[in-house]
PDB file of C-alpha atoms in Angstrom:
ATOM      1  CA  GLN C   1     188.094 -44.837 129.395  1.00  0.00           C
ATOM      2  CA  VAL C   2     185.386 -42.311 128.464  1.00  0.00           C
ATOM      3  CA  GLN C   3     183.147 -40.655 131.040  1.00  0.00           C
ATOM      4  CA  LEU C   4     180.161 -38.639 130.021  1.00  0.00           C
ATOM      5  CA  MET C   5     178.366 -35.756 131.665  1.00  0.00           C
ATOM      6  CA  GLU C   6     174.820 -34.645 130.759  1.00  0.00           C
ATOM      7  CA  SER C   7     173.273 -31.259 131.076  1.00  0.00           C
ATOM      8  CA  GLY C   8     170.434 -29.124 129.717  1.00  0.00           C
ATOM      9  CA  GLY C   9     167.359 -30.665 131.227  1.00  0.00           C
ATOM     10  CA  GLY C  10     164.486 -28.667 132.688  1.00  0.00           C
ATOM     11  CA  SER C  11     160.796 -28.339 133.177  1.00  0.00           C
ATOM     12  CA  VAL C  12     158.851 -27.106 130.152  1.00  0.00           C
ATOM     13  CA  GLN C  13     155.342 -27.083 128.799  1.00  0.00           C
ATOM     14  CA  ALA C  14     154.184 -29.339 125.964  1.00  0.00           C
ATOM     15  CA  GLY C  15     155.326 -28.057 122.574  1.00  0.00           C
ATOM     16  CA  ALA C  16     158.528 -26.475 123.931  1.00  0.00           C
ATOM     17  CA  SER C  17     162.088 -27.377 123.031  1.00  0.00           C
ATOM     18  CA  LEU C  18     165.198 -28.294 125.011  1.00  0.00           C
ATOM     19  CA  ARG C  19     168.718 -29.090 123.961  1.00  0.00           C
ATOM     20  CA  LEU C  20     170.581 -31.681 126.025  1.00  0.00           C
ATOM     21  CA  SER C  21     174.389 -31.838 126.000  1.00  0.00           C
ATOM     22  CA  CYS C  22     176.629 -34.826 126.582  1.00  0.00           C
ATOM     23  CA  ALA C  23     180.237 -33.843 127.280  1.00  0.00           C
ATOM     24  CA  ALA C  24     182.916 -36.497 126.960  1.00  0.00           C
ATOM     25  CA  LEU C  25     185.850 -36.767 129.320  1.00  0.00           C
ATOM     26  CA  GLY C  26     188.838 -39.056 128.956  1.00  0.00           C
ATOM     27  CA  ASP C  27     189.862 -41.216 126.019  1.00  0.00           C
ATOM     28  CA  THR C  28     187.271 -41.287 123.303  1.00  0.00           C
ATOM     29  CA  SER C  29     189.506 -42.957 120.658  1.00  0.00           C
ATOM     30  CA  ARG C  30     187.633 -46.291 120.894  1.00  0.00           C
ATOM     31  CA  THR C  31     184.122 -44.769 120.989  1.00  0.00           C
ATOM     32  CA  ARG C  32     182.030 -45.806 117.998  1.00  0.00           C
ATOM     33  CA  CYS C  33     178.526 -44.953 119.247  1.00  0.00           C
ATOM     34  CA  ILE C  34     176.970 -42.411 121.576  1.00  0.00           C
ATOM     35  CA  THR C  35     173.368 -43.024 122.628  1.00  0.00           C
ATOM     36  CA  TRP C  36     170.840 -40.988 124.524  1.00  0.00           C
ATOM     37  CA  PHE C  37     168.731 -43.133 126.816  1.00  0.00           C
ATOM     38  CA  ARG C  38     165.842 -42.131 128.954  1.00  0.00           C
ATOM     39  CA  GLN C  39     164.147 -43.707 131.933  1.00  0.00           C
ATOM     40  CA  ALA C  40     160.735 -42.664 133.116  1.00  0.00           C
ATOM     41  CA  HIS C  41     159.602 -43.389 136.633  1.00  0.00           C
ATOM     42  CA  GLY C  42     158.750 -47.074 137.065  1.00  0.00           C
ATOM     43  CA  GLN C  43     159.832 -47.931 133.412  1.00  0.00           C
ATOM     44  CA  GLU C  44     162.718 -49.549 131.812  1.00  0.00           C
ATOM     45  CA  ARG C  45     165.571 -47.517 130.324  1.00  0.00           C
ATOM     46  CA  GLU C  46     165.152 -47.075 126.539  1.00  0.00           C
ATOM     47  CA  GLY C  47     167.501 -45.765 123.892  1.00  0.00           C
ATOM     48  CA  VAL C  48     165.912 -42.866 122.032  1.00  0.00           C
ATOM     49  CA  ALA C  49     168.733 -41.545 119.706  1.00  0.00           C
ATOM     50  CA  ALA C  50     172.112 -42.751 118.751  1.00  0.00           C
ATOM     51  CA  ILE C  51     175.031 -41.464 116.634  1.00  0.00           C
ATOM     52  CA  ASN C  52     178.097 -42.977 115.028  1.00  0.00           C
ATOM     53  CA  PRO C  53     180.262 -39.872 115.149  1.00  0.00           C
ATOM     54  CA  GLY C  54     182.591 -40.877 112.385  1.00  0.00           C
ATOM     55  CA  PRO C  55     180.195 -41.495 109.511  1.00  0.00           C
ATOM     56  CA  ASP C  56     177.465 -39.446 111.274  1.00  0.00           C
ATOM     57  CA  ALA C  57     174.985 -42.203 111.042  1.00  0.00           C
ATOM     58  CA  THR C  58     171.991 -41.501 113.286  1.00  0.00           C
ATOM     59  CA  PHE C  59     169.188 -43.669 114.690  1.00  0.00           C
ATOM     60  CA  TYR C  60     166.008 -42.815 116.452  1.00  0.00           C
ATOM     61  CA  VAL C  61     163.237 -44.679 118.219  1.00  0.00           C
ATOM     62  CA  ASP C  62     159.935 -44.262 116.425  1.00  0.00           C
ATOM     63  CA  SER C  63     158.373 -42.155 119.160  1.00  0.00           C
ATOM     64  CA  VAL C  64     160.895 -39.296 118.717  1.00  0.00           C
ATOM     65  CA  LYS C  65     161.432 -39.419 114.946  1.00  0.00           C
ATOM     66  CA  GLY C  66     160.856 -35.993 113.432  1.00  0.00           C
ATOM     67  CA  ARG C  67     161.023 -34.285 116.857  1.00  0.00           C
ATOM     68  CA  PHE C  68     164.502 -35.102 118.245  1.00  0.00           C
ATOM     69  CA  THR C  69     167.801 -34.543 116.472  1.00  0.00           C
ATOM     70  CA  ILE C  70     171.187 -36.003 117.697  1.00  0.00           C
ATOM     71  CA  SER C  71     174.401 -34.304 116.548  1.00  0.00           C
ATOM     72  CA  HIS C  72     177.955 -33.937 117.677  1.00  0.00           C
ATOM     73  CA  ASP C  73     180.715 -31.353 117.836  1.00  0.00           C
ATOM     74  CA  ASP C  74     184.085 -32.995 117.797  1.00  0.00           C
ATOM     75  CA  ALA C  75     185.965 -29.821 118.769  1.00  0.00           C
ATOM     76  CA  LYS C  76     183.858 -29.528 121.870  1.00  0.00           C
ATOM     77  CA  ARG C  77     183.771 -33.359 122.494  1.00  0.00           C
ATOM     78  CA  THR C  78     180.057 -33.006 122.939  1.00  0.00           C
ATOM     79  CA  VAL C  79     177.001 -34.808 121.611  1.00  0.00           C
ATOM     80  CA  TYR C  80     173.684 -32.918 121.605  1.00  0.00           C
ATOM     81  CA  LEU C  81     170.094 -33.955 121.624  1.00  0.00           C
ATOM     82  CA  GLN C  82     167.771 -31.255 120.257  1.00  0.00           C
ATOM     83  CA  MET C  83     164.304 -32.027 121.431  1.00  0.00           C
ATOM     84  CA  ASP C  84     161.389 -30.145 119.775  1.00  0.00           C
ATOM     85  CA  ASP C  85     157.639 -30.421 120.231  1.00  0.00           C
ATOM     86  CA  LEU C  86     158.115 -32.052 123.572  1.00  0.00           C
ATOM     87  CA  ARG C  87     155.233 -34.088 124.974  1.00  0.00           C
ATOM     88  CA  PRO C  88     154.350 -35.154 128.515  1.00  0.00           C
ATOM     89  CA  GLU C  89     155.344 -38.748 127.580  1.00  0.00           C
ATOM     90  CA  ASP C  90     158.901 -37.466 126.999  1.00  0.00           C
ATOM     91  CA  THR C  91     159.209 -36.822 130.756  1.00  0.00           C
ATOM     92  CA  ALA C  92     162.141 -38.878 132.058  1.00  0.00           C
ATOM     93  CA  MET C  93     165.714 -38.822 133.272  1.00  0.00           C
ATOM     94  CA  TYR C  94     167.942 -38.644 130.202  1.00  0.00           C
ATOM     95  CA  TYR C  95     171.414 -40.287 130.101  1.00  0.00           C
ATOM     96  CA  CYS C  96     174.045 -40.552 127.515  1.00  0.00           C
ATOM     97  CA  ALA C  97     176.480 -43.485 127.186  1.00  0.00           C
ATOM     98  CA  ALA C  98     179.246 -44.654 124.924  1.00  0.00           C
ATOM     99  CA  SER C  99     179.941 -47.914 123.200  1.00  0.00           C
ATOM    100  CA  THR C 100     182.959 -49.368 121.386  1.00  0.00           C
ATOM    101  CA  LEU C 101     180.533 -51.039 119.090  1.00  0.00           C
ATOM    102  CA  TYR C 102     178.867 -49.325 116.134  1.00  0.00           C
ATOM    103  CA  CYS C 103     175.325 -48.253 116.935  1.00  0.00           C
ATOM    104  CA  ILE C 104     173.648 -50.806 114.708  1.00  0.00           C
ATOM    105  CA  VAL C 105     175.566 -53.532 116.632  1.00  0.00           C
ATOM    106  CA  ALA C 106     175.194 -51.991 120.088  1.00  0.00           C
ATOM    107  CA  ASN C 107     171.407 -51.700 119.386  1.00  0.00           C
ATOM    108  CA  SER C 108     170.742 -49.531 122.434  1.00  0.00           C
ATOM    109  CA  ARG C 109     171.380 -52.419 124.732  1.00  0.00           C
ATOM    110  CA  ALA C 110     172.514 -50.833 127.961  1.00  0.00           C
ATOM    111  CA  ALA C 111     174.977 -53.668 128.633  1.00  0.00           C
ATOM    112  CA  HIS C 112     176.949 -52.590 125.558  1.00  0.00           C
ATOM    113  CA  PHE C 113     177.431 -49.045 126.912  1.00  0.00           C
ATOM    114  CA  SER C 114     179.658 -47.460 129.542  1.00  0.00           C
ATOM    115  CA  GLY C 115     180.650 -44.044 130.815  1.00  0.00           C
ATOM    116  CA  TRP C 116     177.137 -43.294 132.135  1.00  0.00           C
ATOM    117  CA  GLY C 117     176.698 -39.880 133.716  1.00  0.00           C
ATOM    118  CA  GLN C 118     174.328 -38.840 136.418  1.00  0.00           C
ATOM    119  CA  GLY C 119     171.576 -37.925 133.971  1.00  0.00           C
ATOM    120  CA  THR C 120     169.565 -34.831 133.372  1.00  0.00           C
ATOM    121  CA  GLN C 121     165.857 -34.594 134.223  1.00  0.00           C
ATOM    122  CA  VAL C 122     163.386 -33.506 131.566  1.00  0.00           C
ATOM    123  CA  THR C 123     159.795 -32.791 132.766  1.00  0.00           C
ATOM    124  CA  VAL C 124     157.083 -31.827 130.231  1.00  0.00           C
ATOM    125  CA  SER C 125     153.735 -30.587 131.517  1.00  0.00           C
ATOM    126  CA  SER C 126     150.548 -30.505 129.502  1.00  0.00           C
TER     127      SER C 126
END
């Protein structure tokens, strides 16, 4: 079973960039989708970016399109989330998780994902 570990968060000012990393441990042979979720204080967890590593299909929530880029490096068993032009509303704890379903089927529903890490905090000040 896959276990994921996030890193790369921090405190930045609006307009800055951060790159989050999601390192995979364990058996990834059944993984079909990796999704970055975020959860702001007092709000529900939402999926912001997803990738099917095989065909490299990517998906983004509207609020991050054009600013965030998800990618993967198979050799490093790592999925990245490049976040540019950060805004205060991007402030949240960011998590990555894996699904055995393709992203379009998993549809960022947390129940379809496993291997959650501890998360990495992103704080954006205005």
